[in-house]
Tab-separated table of C-alpha atoms and ligand atoms in Angstrom:
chain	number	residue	atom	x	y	z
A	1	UNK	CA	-51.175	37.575	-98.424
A	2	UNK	CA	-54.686	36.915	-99.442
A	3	UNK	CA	-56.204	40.225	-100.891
A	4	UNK	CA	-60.578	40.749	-101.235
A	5	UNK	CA	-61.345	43.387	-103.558
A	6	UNK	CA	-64.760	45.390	-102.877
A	7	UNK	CA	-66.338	46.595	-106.360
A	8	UNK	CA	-67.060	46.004	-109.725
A	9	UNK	CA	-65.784	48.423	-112.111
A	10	UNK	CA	-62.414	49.100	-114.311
A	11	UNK	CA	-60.933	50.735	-111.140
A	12	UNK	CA	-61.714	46.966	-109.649
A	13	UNK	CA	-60.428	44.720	-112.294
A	14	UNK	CA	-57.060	47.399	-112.688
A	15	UNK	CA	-56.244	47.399	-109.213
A	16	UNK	CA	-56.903	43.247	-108.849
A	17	UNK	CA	-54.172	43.103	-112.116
A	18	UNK	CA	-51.796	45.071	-110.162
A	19	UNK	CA	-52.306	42.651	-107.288
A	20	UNK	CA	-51.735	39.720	-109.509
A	21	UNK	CA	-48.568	40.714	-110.389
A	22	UNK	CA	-47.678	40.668	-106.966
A	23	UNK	CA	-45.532	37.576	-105.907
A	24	UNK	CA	-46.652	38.257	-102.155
A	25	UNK	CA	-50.647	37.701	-103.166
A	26	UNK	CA	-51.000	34.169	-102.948
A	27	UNK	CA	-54.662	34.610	-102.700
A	28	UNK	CA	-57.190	36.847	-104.874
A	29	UNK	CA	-60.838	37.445	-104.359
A	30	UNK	CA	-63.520	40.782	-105.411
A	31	UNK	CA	-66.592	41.048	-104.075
A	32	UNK	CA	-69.117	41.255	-106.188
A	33	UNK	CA	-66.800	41.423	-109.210
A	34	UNK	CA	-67.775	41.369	-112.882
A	35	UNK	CA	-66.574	38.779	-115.654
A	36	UNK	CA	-63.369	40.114	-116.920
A	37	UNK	CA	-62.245	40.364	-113.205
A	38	UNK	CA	-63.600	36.231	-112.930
A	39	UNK	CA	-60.269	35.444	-115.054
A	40	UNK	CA	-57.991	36.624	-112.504
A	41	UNK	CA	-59.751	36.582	-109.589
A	42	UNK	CA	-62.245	34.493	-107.235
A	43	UNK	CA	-65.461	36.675	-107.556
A	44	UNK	CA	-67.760	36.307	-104.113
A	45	UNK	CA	-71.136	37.526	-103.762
A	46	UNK	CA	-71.818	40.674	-101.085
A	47	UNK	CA	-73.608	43.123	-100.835
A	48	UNK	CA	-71.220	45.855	-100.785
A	49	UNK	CA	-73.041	48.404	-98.886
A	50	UNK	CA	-73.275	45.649	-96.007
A	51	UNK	CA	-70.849	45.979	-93.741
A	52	UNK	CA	-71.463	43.161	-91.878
A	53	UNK	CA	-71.936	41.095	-94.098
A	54	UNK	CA	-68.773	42.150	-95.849
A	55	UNK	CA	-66.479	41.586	-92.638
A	56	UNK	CA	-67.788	38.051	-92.301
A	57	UNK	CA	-66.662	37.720	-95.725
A	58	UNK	CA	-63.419	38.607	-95.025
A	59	UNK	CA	-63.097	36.373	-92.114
A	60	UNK	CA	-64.640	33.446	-93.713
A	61	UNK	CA	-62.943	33.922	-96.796
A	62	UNK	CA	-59.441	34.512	-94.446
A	63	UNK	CA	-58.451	37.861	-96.014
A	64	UNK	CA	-55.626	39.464	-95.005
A	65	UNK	CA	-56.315	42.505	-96.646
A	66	UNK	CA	-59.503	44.108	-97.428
A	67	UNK	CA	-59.292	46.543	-100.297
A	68	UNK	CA	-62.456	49.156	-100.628
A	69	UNK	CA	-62.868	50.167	-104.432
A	70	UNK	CA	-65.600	52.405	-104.967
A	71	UNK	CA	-66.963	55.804	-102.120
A	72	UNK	CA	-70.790	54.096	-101.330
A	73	UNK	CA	-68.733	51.659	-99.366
A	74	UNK	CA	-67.155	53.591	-97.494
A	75	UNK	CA	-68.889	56.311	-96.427
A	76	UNK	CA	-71.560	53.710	-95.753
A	77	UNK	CA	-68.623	52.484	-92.970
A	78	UNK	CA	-67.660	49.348	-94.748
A	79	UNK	CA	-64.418	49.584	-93.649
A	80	UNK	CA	-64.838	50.330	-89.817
A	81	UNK	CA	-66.599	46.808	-89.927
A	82	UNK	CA	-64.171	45.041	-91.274
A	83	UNK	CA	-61.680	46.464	-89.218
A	84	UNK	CA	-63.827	45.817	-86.089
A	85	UNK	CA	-63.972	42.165	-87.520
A	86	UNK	CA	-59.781	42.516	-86.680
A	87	UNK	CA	-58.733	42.494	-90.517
A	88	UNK	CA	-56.618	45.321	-92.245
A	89	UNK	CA	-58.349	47.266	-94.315
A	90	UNK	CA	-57.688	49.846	-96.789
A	91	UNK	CA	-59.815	52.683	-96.970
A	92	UNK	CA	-61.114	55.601	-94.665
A	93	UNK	CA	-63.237	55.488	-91.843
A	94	UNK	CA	-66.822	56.594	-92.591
A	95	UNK	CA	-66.203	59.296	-90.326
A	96	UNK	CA	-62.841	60.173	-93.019
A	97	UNK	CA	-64.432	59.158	-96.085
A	98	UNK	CA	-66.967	62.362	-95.212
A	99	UNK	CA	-63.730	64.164	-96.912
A	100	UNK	CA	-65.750	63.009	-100.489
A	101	UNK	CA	-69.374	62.289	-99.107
A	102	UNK	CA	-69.951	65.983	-98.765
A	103	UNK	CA	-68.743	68.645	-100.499
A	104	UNK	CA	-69.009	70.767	-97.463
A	105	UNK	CA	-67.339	69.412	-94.977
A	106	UNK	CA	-64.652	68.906	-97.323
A	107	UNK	CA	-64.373	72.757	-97.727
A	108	UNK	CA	-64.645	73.425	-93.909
A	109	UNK	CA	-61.518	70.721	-93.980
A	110	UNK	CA	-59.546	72.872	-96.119
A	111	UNK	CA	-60.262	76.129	-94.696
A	112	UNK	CA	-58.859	74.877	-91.565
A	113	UNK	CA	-56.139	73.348	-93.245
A	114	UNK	CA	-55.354	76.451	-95.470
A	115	UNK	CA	-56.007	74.212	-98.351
A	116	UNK	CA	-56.014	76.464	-101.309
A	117	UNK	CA	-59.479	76.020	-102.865
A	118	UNK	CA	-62.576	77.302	-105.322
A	119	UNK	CA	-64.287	80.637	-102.508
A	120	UNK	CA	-67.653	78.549	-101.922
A	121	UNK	CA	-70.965	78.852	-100.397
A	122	UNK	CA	-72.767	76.240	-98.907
A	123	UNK	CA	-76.873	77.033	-99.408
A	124	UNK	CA	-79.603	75.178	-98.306
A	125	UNK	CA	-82.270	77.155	-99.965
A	126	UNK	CA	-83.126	78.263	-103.832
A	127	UNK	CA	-83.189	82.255	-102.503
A	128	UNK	CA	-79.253	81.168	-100.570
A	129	UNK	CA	-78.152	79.738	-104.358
A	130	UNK	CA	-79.492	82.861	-106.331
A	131	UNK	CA	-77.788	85.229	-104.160
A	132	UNK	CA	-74.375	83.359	-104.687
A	133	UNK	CA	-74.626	82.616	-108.281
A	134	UNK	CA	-74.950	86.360	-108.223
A	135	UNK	CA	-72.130	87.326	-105.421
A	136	UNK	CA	-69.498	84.661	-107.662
A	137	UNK	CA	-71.003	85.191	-111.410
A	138	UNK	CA	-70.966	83.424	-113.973
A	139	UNK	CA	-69.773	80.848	-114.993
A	140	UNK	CA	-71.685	79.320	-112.423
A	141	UNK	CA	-70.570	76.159	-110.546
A	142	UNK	CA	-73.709	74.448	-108.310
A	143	UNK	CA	-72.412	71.098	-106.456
A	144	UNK	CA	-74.923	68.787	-105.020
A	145	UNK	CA	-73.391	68.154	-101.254
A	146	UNK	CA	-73.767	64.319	-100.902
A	147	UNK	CA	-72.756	61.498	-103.351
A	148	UNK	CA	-74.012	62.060	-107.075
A	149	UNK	CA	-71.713	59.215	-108.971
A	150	UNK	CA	-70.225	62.271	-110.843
A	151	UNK	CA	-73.791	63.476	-111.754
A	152	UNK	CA	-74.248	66.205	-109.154
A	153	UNK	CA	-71.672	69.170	-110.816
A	154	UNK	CA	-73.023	71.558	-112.912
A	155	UNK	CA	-70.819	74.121	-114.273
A	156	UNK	CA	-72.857	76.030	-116.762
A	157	UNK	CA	-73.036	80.303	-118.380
A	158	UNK	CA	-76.903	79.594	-117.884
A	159	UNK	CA	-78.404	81.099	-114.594
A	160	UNK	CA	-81.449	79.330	-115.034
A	161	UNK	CA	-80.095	76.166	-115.504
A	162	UNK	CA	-77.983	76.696	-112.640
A	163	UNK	CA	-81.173	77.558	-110.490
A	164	UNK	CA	-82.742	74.482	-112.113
A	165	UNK	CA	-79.988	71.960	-111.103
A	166	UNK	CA	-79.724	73.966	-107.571
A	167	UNK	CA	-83.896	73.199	-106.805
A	168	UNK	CA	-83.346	69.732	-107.987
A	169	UNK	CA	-80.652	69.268	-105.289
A	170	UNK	CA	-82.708	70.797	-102.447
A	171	UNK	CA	-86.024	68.953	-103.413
A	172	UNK	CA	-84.528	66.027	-101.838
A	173	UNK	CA	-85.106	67.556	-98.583
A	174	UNK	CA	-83.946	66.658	-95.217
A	175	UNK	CA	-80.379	68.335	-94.432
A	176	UNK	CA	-80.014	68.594	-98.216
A	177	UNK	CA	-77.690	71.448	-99.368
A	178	UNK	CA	-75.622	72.656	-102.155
A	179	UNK	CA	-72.288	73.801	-102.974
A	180	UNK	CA	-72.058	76.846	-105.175
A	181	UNK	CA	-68.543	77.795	-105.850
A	182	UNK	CA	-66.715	79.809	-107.505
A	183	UNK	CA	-65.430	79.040	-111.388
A	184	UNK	CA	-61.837	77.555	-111.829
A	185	UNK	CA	-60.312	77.594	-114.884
A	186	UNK	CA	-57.115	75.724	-116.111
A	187	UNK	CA	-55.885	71.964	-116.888
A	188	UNK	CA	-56.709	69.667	-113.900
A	189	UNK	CA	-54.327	67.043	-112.575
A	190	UNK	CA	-55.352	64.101	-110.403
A	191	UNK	CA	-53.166	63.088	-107.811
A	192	UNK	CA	-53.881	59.988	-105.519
A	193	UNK	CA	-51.767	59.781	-102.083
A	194	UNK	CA	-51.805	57.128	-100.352
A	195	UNK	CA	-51.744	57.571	-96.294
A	196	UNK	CA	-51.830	55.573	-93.415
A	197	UNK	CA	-53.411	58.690	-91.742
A	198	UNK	CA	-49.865	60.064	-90.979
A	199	UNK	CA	-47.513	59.742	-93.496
A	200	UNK	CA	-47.888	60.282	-96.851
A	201	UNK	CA	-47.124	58.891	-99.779
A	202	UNK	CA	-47.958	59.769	-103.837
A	203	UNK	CA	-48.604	58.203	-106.629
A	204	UNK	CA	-47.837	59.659	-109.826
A	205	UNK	CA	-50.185	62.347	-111.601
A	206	UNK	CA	-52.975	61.680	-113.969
A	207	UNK	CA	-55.395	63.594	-116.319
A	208	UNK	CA	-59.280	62.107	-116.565
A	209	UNK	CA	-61.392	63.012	-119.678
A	210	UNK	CA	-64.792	64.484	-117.437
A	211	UNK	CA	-66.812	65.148	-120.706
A	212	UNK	CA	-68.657	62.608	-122.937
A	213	UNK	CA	-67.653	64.140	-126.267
A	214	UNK	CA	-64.216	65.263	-128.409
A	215	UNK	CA	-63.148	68.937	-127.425
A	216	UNK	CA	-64.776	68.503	-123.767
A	217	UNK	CA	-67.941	68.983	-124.977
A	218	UNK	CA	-71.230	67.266	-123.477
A	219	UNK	CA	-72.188	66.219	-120.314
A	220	UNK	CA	-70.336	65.375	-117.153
A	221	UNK	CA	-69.909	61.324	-117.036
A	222	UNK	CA	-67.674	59.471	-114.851
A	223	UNK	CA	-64.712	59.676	-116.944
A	224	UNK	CA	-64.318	58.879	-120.695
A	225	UNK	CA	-60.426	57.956	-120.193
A	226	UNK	CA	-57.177	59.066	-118.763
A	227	UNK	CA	-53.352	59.261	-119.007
A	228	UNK	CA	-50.096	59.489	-117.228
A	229	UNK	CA	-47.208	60.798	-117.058
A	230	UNK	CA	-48.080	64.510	-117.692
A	231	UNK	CA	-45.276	65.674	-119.949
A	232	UNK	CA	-46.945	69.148	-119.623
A	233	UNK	CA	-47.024	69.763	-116.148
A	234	UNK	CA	-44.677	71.123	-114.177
A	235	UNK	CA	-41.646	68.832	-112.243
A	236	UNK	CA	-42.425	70.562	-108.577
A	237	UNK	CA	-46.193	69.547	-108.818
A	238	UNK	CA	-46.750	66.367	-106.870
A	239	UNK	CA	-44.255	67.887	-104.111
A	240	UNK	CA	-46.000	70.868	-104.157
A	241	UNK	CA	-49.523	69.157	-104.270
A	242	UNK	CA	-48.565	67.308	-100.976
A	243	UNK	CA	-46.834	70.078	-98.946
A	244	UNK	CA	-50.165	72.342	-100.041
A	245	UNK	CA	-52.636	70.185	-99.708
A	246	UNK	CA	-52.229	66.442	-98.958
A	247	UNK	CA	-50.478	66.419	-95.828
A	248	UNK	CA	-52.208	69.536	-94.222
A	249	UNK	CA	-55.302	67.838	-94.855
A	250	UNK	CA	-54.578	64.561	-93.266
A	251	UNK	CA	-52.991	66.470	-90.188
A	252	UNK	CA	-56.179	68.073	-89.895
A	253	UNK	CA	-57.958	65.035	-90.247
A	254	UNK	CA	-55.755	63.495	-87.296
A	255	UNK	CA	-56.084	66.467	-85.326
A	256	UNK	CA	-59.970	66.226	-85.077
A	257	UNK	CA	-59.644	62.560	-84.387
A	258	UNK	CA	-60.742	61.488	-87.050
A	259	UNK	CA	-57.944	60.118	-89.084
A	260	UNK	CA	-57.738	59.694	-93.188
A	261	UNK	CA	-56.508	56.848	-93.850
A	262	UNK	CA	-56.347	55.008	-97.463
A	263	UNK	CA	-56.183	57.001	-100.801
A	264	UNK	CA	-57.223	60.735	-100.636
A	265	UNK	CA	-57.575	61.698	-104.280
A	266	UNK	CA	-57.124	65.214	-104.507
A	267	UNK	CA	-58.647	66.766	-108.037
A	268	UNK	CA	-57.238	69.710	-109.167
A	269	UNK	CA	-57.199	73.222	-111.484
A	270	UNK	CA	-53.462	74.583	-112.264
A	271	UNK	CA	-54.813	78.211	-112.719
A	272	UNK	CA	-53.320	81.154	-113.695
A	273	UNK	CA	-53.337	82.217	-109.878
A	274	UNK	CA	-51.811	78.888	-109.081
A	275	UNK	CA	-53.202	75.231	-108.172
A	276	UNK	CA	-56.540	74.843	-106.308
A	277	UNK	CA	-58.817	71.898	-105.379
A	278	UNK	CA	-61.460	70.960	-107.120
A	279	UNK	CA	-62.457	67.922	-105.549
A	280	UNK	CA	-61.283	65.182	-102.810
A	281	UNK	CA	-62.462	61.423	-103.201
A	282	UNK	CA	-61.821	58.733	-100.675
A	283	UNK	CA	-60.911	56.262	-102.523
A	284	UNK	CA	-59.176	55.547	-105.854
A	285	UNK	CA	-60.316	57.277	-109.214
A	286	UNK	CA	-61.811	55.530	-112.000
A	287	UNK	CA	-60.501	55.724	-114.991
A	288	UNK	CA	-57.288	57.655	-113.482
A	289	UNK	CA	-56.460	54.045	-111.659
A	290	UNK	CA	-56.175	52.183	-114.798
A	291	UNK	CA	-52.915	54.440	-115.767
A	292	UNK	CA	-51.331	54.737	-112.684
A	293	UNK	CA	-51.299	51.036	-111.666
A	294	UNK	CA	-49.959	50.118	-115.151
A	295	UNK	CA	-46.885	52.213	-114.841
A	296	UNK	CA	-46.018	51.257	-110.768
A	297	UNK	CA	-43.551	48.748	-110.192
A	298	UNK	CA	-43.156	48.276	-106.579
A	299	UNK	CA	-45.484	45.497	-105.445
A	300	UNK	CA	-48.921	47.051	-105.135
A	301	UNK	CA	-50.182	44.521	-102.344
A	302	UNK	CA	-46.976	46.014	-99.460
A	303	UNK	CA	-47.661	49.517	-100.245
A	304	UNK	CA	-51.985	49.216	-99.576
A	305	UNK	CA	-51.136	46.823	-96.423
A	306	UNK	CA	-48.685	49.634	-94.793
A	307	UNK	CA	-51.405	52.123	-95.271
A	308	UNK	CA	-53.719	50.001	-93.696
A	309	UNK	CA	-51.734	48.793	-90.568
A	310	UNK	CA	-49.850	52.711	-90.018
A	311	UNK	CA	-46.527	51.818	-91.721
A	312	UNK	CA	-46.052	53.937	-94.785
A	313	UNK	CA	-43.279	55.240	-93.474
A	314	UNK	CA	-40.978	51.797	-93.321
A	315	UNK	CA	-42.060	51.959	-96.933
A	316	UNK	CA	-38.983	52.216	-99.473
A	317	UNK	CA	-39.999	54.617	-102.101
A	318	UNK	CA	-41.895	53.889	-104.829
A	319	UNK	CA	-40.617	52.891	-108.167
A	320	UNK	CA	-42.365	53.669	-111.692
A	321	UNK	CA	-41.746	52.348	-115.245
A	322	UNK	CA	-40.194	55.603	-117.868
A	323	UNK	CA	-43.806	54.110	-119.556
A	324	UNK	CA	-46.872	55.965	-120.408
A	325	UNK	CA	-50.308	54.857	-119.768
A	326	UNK	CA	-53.414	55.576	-122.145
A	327	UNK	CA	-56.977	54.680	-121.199
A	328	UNK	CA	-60.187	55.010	-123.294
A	329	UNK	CA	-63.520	54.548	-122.127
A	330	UNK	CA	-65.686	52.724	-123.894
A	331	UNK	CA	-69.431	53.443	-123.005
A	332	UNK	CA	-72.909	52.032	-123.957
A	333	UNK	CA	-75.322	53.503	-125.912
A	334	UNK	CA	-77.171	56.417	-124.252
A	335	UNK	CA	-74.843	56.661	-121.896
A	336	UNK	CA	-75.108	59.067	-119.681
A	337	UNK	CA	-78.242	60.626	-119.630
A	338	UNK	CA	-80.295	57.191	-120.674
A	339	UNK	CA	-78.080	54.178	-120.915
A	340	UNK	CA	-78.929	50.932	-122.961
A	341	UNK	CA	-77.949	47.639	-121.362
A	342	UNK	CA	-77.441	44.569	-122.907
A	343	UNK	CA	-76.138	44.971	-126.369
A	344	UNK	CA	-73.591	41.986	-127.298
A	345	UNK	CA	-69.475	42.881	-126.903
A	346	UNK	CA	-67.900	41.417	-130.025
A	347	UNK	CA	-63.204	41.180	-130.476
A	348	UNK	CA	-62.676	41.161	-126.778
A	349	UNK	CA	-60.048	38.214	-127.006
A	350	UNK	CA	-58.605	40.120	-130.579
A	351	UNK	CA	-57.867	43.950	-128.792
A	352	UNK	CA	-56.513	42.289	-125.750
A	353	UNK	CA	-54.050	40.145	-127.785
A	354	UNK	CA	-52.796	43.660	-128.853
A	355	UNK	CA	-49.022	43.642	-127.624
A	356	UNK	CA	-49.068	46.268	-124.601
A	357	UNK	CA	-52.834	46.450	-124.485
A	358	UNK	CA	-55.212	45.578	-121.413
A	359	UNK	CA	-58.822	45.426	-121.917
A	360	UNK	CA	-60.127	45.826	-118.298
A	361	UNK	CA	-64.220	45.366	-117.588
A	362	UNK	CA	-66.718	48.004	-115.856
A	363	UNK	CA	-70.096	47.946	-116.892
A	364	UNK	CA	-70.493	44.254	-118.226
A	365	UNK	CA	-72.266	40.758	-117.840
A	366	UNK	CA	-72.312	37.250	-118.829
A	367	UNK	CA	-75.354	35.976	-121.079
A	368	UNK	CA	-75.933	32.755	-123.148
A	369	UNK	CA	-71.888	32.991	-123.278
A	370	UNK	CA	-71.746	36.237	-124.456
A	371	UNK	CA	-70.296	39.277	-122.866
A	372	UNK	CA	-73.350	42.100	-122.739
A	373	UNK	CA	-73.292	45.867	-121.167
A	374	UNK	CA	-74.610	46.018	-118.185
A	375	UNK	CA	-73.661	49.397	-117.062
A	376	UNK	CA	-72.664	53.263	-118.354
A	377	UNK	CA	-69.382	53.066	-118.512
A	378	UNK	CA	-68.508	49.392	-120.048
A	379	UNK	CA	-64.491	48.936	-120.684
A	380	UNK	CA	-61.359	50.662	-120.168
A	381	UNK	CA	-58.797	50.042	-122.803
A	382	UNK	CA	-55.371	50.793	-121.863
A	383	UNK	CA	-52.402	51.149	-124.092
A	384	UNK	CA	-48.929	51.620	-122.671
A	385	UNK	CA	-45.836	52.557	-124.652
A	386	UNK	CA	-42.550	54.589	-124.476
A	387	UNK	CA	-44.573	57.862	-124.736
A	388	UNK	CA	-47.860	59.218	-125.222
A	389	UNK	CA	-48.472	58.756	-128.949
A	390	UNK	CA	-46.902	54.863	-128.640
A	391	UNK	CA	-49.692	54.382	-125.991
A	392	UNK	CA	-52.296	56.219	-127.769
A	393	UNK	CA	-52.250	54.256	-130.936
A	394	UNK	CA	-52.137	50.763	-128.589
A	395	UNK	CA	-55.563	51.713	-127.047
A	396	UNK	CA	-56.616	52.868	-129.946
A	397	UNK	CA	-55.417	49.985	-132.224
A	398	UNK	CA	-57.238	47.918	-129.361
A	399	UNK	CA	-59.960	49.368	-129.233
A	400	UNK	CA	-61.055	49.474	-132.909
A	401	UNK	CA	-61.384	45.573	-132.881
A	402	UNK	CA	-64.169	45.716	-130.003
A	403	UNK	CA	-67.098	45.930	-131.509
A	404	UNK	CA	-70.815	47.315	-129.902
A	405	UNK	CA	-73.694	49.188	-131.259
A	406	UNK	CA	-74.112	52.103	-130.493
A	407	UNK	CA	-70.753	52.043	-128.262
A	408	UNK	CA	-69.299	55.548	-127.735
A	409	UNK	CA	-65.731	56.914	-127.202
A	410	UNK	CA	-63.748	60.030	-127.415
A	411	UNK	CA	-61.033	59.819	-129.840
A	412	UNK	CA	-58.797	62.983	-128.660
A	413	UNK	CA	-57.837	61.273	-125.088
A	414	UNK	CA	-53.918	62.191	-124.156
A	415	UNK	CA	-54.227	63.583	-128.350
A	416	UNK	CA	-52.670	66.962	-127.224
A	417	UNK	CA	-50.325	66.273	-124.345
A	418	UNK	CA	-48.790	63.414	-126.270
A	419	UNK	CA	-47.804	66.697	-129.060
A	420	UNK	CA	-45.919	68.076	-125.457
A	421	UNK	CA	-42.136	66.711	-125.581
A	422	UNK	CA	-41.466	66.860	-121.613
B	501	AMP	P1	-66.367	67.298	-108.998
B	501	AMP	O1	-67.396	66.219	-108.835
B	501	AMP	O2	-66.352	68.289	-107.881
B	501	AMP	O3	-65.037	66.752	-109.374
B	501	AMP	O4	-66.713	68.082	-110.340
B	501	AMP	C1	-66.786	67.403	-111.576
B	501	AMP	C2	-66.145	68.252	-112.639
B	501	AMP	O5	-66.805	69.517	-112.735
B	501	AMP	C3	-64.690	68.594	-112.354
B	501	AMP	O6	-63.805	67.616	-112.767
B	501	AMP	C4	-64.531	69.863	-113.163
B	501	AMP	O7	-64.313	69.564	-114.533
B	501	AMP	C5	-65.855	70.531	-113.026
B	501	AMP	N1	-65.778	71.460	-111.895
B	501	AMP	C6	-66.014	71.220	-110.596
B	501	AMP	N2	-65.798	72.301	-109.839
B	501	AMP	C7	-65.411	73.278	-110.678
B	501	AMP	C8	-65.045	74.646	-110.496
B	501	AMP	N3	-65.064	75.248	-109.301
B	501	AMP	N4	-64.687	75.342	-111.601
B	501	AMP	C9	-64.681	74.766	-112.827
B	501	AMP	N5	-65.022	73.484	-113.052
B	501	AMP	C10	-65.385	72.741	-111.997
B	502	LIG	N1	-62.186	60.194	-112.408
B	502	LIG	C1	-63.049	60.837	-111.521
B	502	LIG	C2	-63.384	60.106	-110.312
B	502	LIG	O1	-62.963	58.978	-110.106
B	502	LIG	O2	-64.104	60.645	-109.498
């Protein structure tokens, strides 16, 4: 099978590893790609957004399986192209992938689906938001609708600020609205389920770091690292996270004709009053990927193919390594509020020659030979182990030998749950 790859990030270059390891992929390529992904894989110019131009891609290239890495792409309808262009392709229809490209229609989706959720309303006006901060209190949660590249949540005790990020929102204009929702409180759990719009079919559970700083403290980013298993969490979740929530949505999706199929990454709070979504995406999470793809064993390539072509269910079930997965973030300077490009990456060869270590590229380039930031979130180091604390000290061993000023990381990822004996 000959596998293209859409994207450029640590999500990318974890999910073309995977593929690599399978003995079915005779053929690797990522469009656009980034430099540590150029060691395993052919990297092809596109213009991701372009879905014609990334269908003739595929067929020039002779892909037999499209895979769509980041949400742009897809709710731009990348992959209706390249399936009109008569090649598989995994990921949602940009009719589906509307499940992550607004917050509302994702919570009209799971009222019809009885989808237990955060009470929302949608407002399209500063007087709407004011009148349900007030009706929900505080803390306050205000959503921007559309994509915001994990920018748009603002979850805050500060009415004002609240109002603030609220008029920012709606100053767009057009059919601009916001999501203001009420607060959840508890541990969240990321589960991705992969579905060929039918059946589906879990991976295991992860925990993403949202907030810049030790503690949880500081802004939103994308994700400052991740982990998996979750010794913590209870043995019923995934089951229950599918019977609740996975599979009613994507029968709801297929009743309205408008079927889900590829990854539908359901975030979540376990609160005291039980679990409830936080979020879907429509498409695999980054830094949550780089975990969950280092502890699968069943050939990644056969399981992305059945989703794509409606098979899942010939699919044997999926088998994991007893490992655990640790990933830390390593970000540039500034990031997030005013990131600083180009500073030089030093001991990339040295942390991935840590046994059990993986140093996989995001935000980077190739200059005068050197490897340089290009981009917020810069490299995912991954440690795996027997447990927690084994993979903790790998990403962390690894990690101390890349060098980068100003670099930033949290030090505390997995710190607690690897103190939980499951
Ligand atoms: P989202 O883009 O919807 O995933 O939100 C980003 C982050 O904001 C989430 O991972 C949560 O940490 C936080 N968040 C979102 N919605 C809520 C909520 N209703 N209550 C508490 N925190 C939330
Ligand atoms: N880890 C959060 C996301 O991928 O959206």
């Amino acid at each position: 099978m000959k596998v293209l790859v859409l994207g450029s990030g640590a999500r990318e270059h974890a999910l073309l590893s995977a593929l690599a390891r399978d003995r079915e992929v005779e053929a690797l390529a990522a469009a656009p790609g980034n430099p540590g992904i150029a060691a395993q894989a052919e990297c092809l110019a596109v213009d991701p957004l372009d879905g014609d131009a990334v269908a003739a891609l595929a067929v020039s290239w002779g892909a037999d399986l499209v895979v769509i890495g980041p949400e742009a792409p897809l709710v731009a309808g990348v992959a209706d192209a390249v399936r009109e262009a008569g090649v598989a392709c995994f990921g949602p229809s940009r009719a589906a992938a509307q499940l992550e490209g607004s917050k509302a229609f994702a919570k009209q989706i799971m009222a019809a689906a009885g989808v237990p959720t955060a009470l929302a309303h949608v407002c399209r006006t500063v007087d709407e938001v004011a009148e349900a901060l007030d009706a929900l209190g505080a803390p306050y949660v205000v959503k921007d609708d559309g994509l915001a590249a994990g920018k748009g949540v603002v979850v805050t005790d500060d009415r004002a600020a609240a109002l603030t990020h609220a008029a920012a929102c709606l100053a767009r204009g057009g059919d601009a609205q916001v999501v203001v929702e009420e607060f959840l409180d508890g541990p969240e759990v990321s589960l991705f389920c992969i579905t060929d719009g039918a059946v589906v079919v879990p991976l295991a559970p992860a925990q993403d770091f949202k907030r810049l700083l030790d503690g949880d403290a500081g802004p939103n980013t994308g994700g400052m690292g991740a982990y998996s298993p979750l010794p913590w969490a209870p043995m019923s979740l995934t089951d229950e996270v599918v019977a609740r929530v996975a599979q009613p949505t994507v029968d709801e999706m297929a009743r309205r004709g408008t079927p889900f199929a590829g990854l539908l990454y359901v975030g979540l709070a376990l609160t005291a009053r039980g679990l409830r979504v936080v979020e879907f995406n429509a498409r695999f999470g980054d830094p949550e990927t780089q975990v969950v793809l280092a502890r699968l064993q069943t050939p990644l390539a056969s399981v992305l193919h059945a989703a794509a072509t409606g098979t899942l269910g010939d699919l044997a079930p999926l088998r994991w390594t007893p490992d655990a997965a640790v990933a830390v973030v390593l970000a540039a300077p500034g990031y997030p509020a005013s990131t600083q490009t180009g500073g030089v990456l030093r001991g990339l060869d040295d942390a991935a020659a840590v046994p059990g270590a993986t140093v996989l590229h995001a935000g980077t380039a190739e200059r005068d030979g050197d490897v340089v930031v290009s981009g917020g979130r810069v490299l995912s180091v991954v440690g795996t182990g027997p447990d927690l604390s084994a993979a903790r000290a790998t990403a962390y061993d690894a990690l101390a030998r890349i060098h980068l000023d100003g670099g930033q990381h949290r030090s505390d990822i997995a710190a607690a749950a690897a103190e939980v004996h499951a």
